[in-house]
Amino acid sequence: MAAEHKLALPLIYTALGGNILSGDKQRAEGLEGVERFLAIGDAMSCKMIKVTAGRLQKSAFQLDEARTVAAWLAQVCDRAARHGARVVTEIHFGQYFETAPWPGA
């Protein structure tokens, strides 16, 4: 329908990744969802997908959580690269792209 009306779709906006700190099952399901949306993006000539960077599980930045988020995002980026797509996220309160440790903390 978009092509029919000469509309380009620059981004697929998902909430995938919001629960990746809940466990291995959630991380795996999130990757399956990313793969599904990348395939949809291929069909729609859309080469960007938005994911969420994990909601803080503790009250402040925790290095173990940040490592988990970074590893999951790396897997997402690897999958996106195979589709010639890019991954984007928004800076959002209470997620790891908004929260960072202070130097010396």
PDB file of C-alpha atoms in Angstrom:
ATOM      1  CA  MET A   1       0.000   0.000   0.000  1.00  0.00           C
ATOM      2  CA  ALA A   2       2.834   2.418   0.818  1.00  0.00           C
ATOM      3  CA  ALA A   3       4.547   1.779  -2.521  1.00  0.00           C
ATOM      4  CA  GLU A   4       1.230   2.203  -4.294  1.00  0.00           C
ATOM      5  CA  HIS A   5       0.979   5.704  -2.808  1.00  0.00           C
ATOM      6  CA  LYS A   6       4.701   6.424  -3.308  1.00  0.00           C
ATOM      7  CA  LEU A   7       5.403   6.581   0.418  1.00  0.00           C
ATOM      8  CA  ALA A   8       8.760   5.542   1.837  1.00  0.00           C
ATOM      9  CA  LEU A   9       8.823   3.850   5.230  1.00  0.00           C
ATOM     10  CA  PRO A  10      12.062   4.853   6.940  1.00  0.00           C
ATOM     11  CA  LEU A  11      11.590   3.044  10.266  1.00  0.00           C
ATOM     12  CA  ILE A  12       9.780   0.185  11.942  1.00  0.00           C
ATOM     13  CA  TYR A  13       9.128   1.301  15.528  1.00  0.00           C
ATOM     14  CA  THR A  14       8.948  -1.605  17.986  1.00  0.00           C
ATOM     15  CA  ALA A  15       9.135  -2.036  21.739  1.00  0.00           C
ATOM     16  CA  LEU A  16      11.353  -5.108  21.358  1.00  0.00           C
ATOM     17  CA  GLY A  17      14.066  -5.229  24.008  1.00  0.00           C
ATOM     18  CA  GLY A  18      12.079  -3.718  26.841  1.00  0.00           C
ATOM     19  CA  ASN A  19      12.091  -6.927  28.871  1.00  0.00           C
ATOM     20  CA  ILE A  20      15.507  -8.364  27.966  1.00  0.00           C
ATOM     21  CA  LEU A  21      16.748  -8.021  31.533  1.00  0.00           C
ATOM     22  CA  SER A  22      14.040 -10.433  32.711  1.00  0.00           C
ATOM     23  CA  GLY A  23      15.852 -13.554  31.514  1.00  0.00           C
ATOM     24  CA  ASP A  24      17.281 -15.692  28.738  1.00  0.00           C
ATOM     25  CA  LYS A  25      13.831 -16.613  27.413  1.00  0.00           C
ATOM     26  CA  GLN A  26      12.876 -12.945  26.994  1.00  0.00           C
ATOM     27  CA  ARG A  27      16.164 -12.158  25.245  1.00  0.00           C
ATOM     28  CA  ALA A  28      15.670 -15.062  22.822  1.00  0.00           C
ATOM     29  CA  GLU A  29      12.059 -14.067  22.137  1.00  0.00           C
ATOM     30  CA  GLY A  30      13.200 -10.507  21.522  1.00  0.00           C
ATOM     31  CA  LEU A  31      15.729 -11.693  18.936  1.00  0.00           C
ATOM     32  CA  GLU A  32      13.023 -13.747  17.207  1.00  0.00           C
ATOM     33  CA  GLY A  33      10.848 -10.635  17.090  1.00  0.00           C
ATOM     34  CA  VAL A  34      13.681  -8.570  15.667  1.00  0.00           C
ATOM     35  CA  GLU A  35      14.221 -11.167  12.933  1.00  0.00           C
ATOM     36  CA  ARG A  36      10.498 -11.104  12.106  1.00  0.00           C
ATOM     37  CA  PHE A  37      10.461  -7.304  11.797  1.00  0.00           C
ATOM     38  CA  LEU A  38      13.670  -7.284   9.751  1.00  0.00           C
ATOM     39  CA  ALA A  39      11.958  -9.623   7.274  1.00  0.00           C
ATOM     40  CA  ILE A  40       8.970  -7.273   7.173  1.00  0.00           C
ATOM     41  CA  GLY A  41      11.383  -4.401   6.611  1.00  0.00           C
ATOM     42  CA  ASP A  42      12.923  -6.277   3.695  1.00  0.00           C
ATOM     43  CA  ALA A  43       9.493  -6.622   2.090  1.00  0.00           C
ATOM     44  CA  MET A  44       8.779  -2.923   2.648  1.00  0.00           C
ATOM     45  CA  SER A  45      12.253  -1.612   1.695  1.00  0.00           C
ATOM     46  CA  CYS A  46      12.537  -0.266   5.235  1.00  0.00           C
ATOM     47  CA  LYS A  47      16.107  -0.430   6.518  1.00  0.00           C
ATOM     48  CA  MET A  48      15.827   0.820  10.102  1.00  0.00           C
ATOM     49  CA  ILE A  49      14.304  -0.856  13.138  1.00  0.00           C
ATOM     50  CA  LYS A  50      13.885   0.748  16.539  1.00  0.00           C
ATOM     51  CA  VAL A  51      14.454  -1.400  19.616  1.00  0.00           C
ATOM     52  CA  THR A  52      14.356  -0.592  23.298  1.00  0.00           C
ATOM     53  CA  ALA A  53      17.529  -0.759  25.377  1.00  0.00           C
ATOM     54  CA  GLY A  54      16.242  -2.674  28.368  1.00  0.00           C
ATOM     55  CA  ARG A  55      14.387  -1.200  31.323  1.00  0.00           C
ATOM     56  CA  LEU A  56      16.397  -0.840  34.508  1.00  0.00           C
ATOM     57  CA  GLN A  57      15.674  -3.731  36.861  1.00  0.00           C
ATOM     58  CA  LYS A  58      17.457  -2.155  39.793  1.00  0.00           C
ATOM     59  CA  SER A  59      17.084   1.451  40.879  1.00  0.00           C
ATOM     60  CA  ALA A  60      20.283   2.645  39.173  1.00  0.00           C
ATOM     61  CA  PHE A  61      22.888   1.655  36.600  1.00  0.00           C
ATOM     62  CA  GLN A  62      24.382  -1.781  37.248  1.00  0.00           C
ATOM     63  CA  LEU A  63      27.375  -3.010  35.273  1.00  0.00           C
ATOM     64  CA  ASP A  64      26.034  -6.575  34.967  1.00  0.00           C
ATOM     65  CA  GLU A  65      22.759  -5.299  33.509  1.00  0.00           C
ATOM     66  CA  ALA A  66      24.596  -2.969  31.118  1.00  0.00           C
ATOM     67  CA  ARG A  67      26.700  -5.882  29.851  1.00  0.00           C
ATOM     68  CA  THR A  68      23.556  -7.941  29.241  1.00  0.00           C
ATOM     69  CA  VAL A  69      21.949  -5.074  27.305  1.00  0.00           C
ATOM     70  CA  ALA A  70      25.119  -4.480  25.268  1.00  0.00           C
ATOM     71  CA  ALA A  71      25.418  -8.176  24.364  1.00  0.00           C
ATOM     72  CA  TRP A  72      21.762  -8.337  23.266  1.00  0.00           C
ATOM     73  CA  LEU A  73      22.076  -5.160  21.211  1.00  0.00           C
ATOM     74  CA  ALA A  74      25.207  -6.546  19.547  1.00  0.00           C
ATOM     75  CA  GLN A  75      23.224  -9.619  18.478  1.00  0.00           C
ATOM     76  CA  VAL A  76      20.442  -7.376  17.165  1.00  0.00           C
ATOM     77  CA  CYS A  77      22.964  -5.307  15.179  1.00  0.00           C
ATOM     78  CA  ASP A  78      24.525  -8.450  13.711  1.00  0.00           C
ATOM     79  CA  ARG A  79      21.107  -9.627  12.520  1.00  0.00           C
ATOM     80  CA  ALA A  80      20.262  -6.209  11.122  1.00  0.00           C
ATOM     81  CA  ALA A  81      23.556  -6.084   9.223  1.00  0.00           C
ATOM     82  CA  ARG A  82      22.648  -9.337   7.464  1.00  0.00           C
ATOM     83  CA  HIS A  83      19.542  -7.532   6.174  1.00  0.00           C
ATOM     84  CA  GLY A  84      21.437  -4.373   5.253  1.00  0.00           C
ATOM     85  CA  ALA A  85      19.493  -2.588   8.002  1.00  0.00           C
ATOM     86  CA  ARG A  86      20.383  -0.337  10.927  1.00  0.00           C
ATOM     87  CA  VAL A  87      19.247  -0.473  14.532  1.00  0.00           C
ATOM     88  CA  VAL A  88      18.150   2.674  16.319  1.00  0.00           C
ATOM     89  CA  THR A  89      16.850   3.368  19.787  1.00  0.00           C
ATOM     90  CA  GLU A  90      15.521   6.378  21.584  1.00  0.00           C
ATOM     91  CA  ILE A  91      16.995   7.951  24.667  1.00  0.00           C
ATOM     92  CA  HIS A  92      14.376   7.183  27.258  1.00  0.00           C
ATOM     93  CA  PHE A  93      14.137   7.659  31.020  1.00  0.00           C
ATOM     94  CA  GLY A  94      14.608   4.401  32.904  1.00  0.00           C
ATOM     95  CA  GLN A  95      16.440   2.587  30.100  1.00  0.00           C
ATOM     96  CA  TYR A  96      20.107   2.006  29.532  1.00  0.00           C
ATOM     97  CA  PHE A  97      20.466   4.576  26.759  1.00  0.00           C
ATOM     98  CA  GLU A  98      19.428   7.276  29.195  1.00  0.00           C
ATOM     99  CA  THR A  99      21.247   6.029  32.253  1.00  0.00           C
ATOM    100  CA  ALA A 100      25.012   5.870  32.625  1.00  0.00           C
ATOM    101  CA  PRO A 101      27.378   5.625  35.594  1.00  0.00           C
ATOM    102  CA  TRP A 102      29.056   8.768  36.819  1.00  0.00           C
ATOM    103  CA  PRO A 103      32.858   8.785  36.615  1.00  0.00           C
ATOM    104  CA  GLY A 104      34.305   7.302  39.759  1.00  0.00           C
ATOM    105  CA  ALA A 105      31.024   5.646  40.772  1.00  0.00           C
TER     106      ALA A 105
END
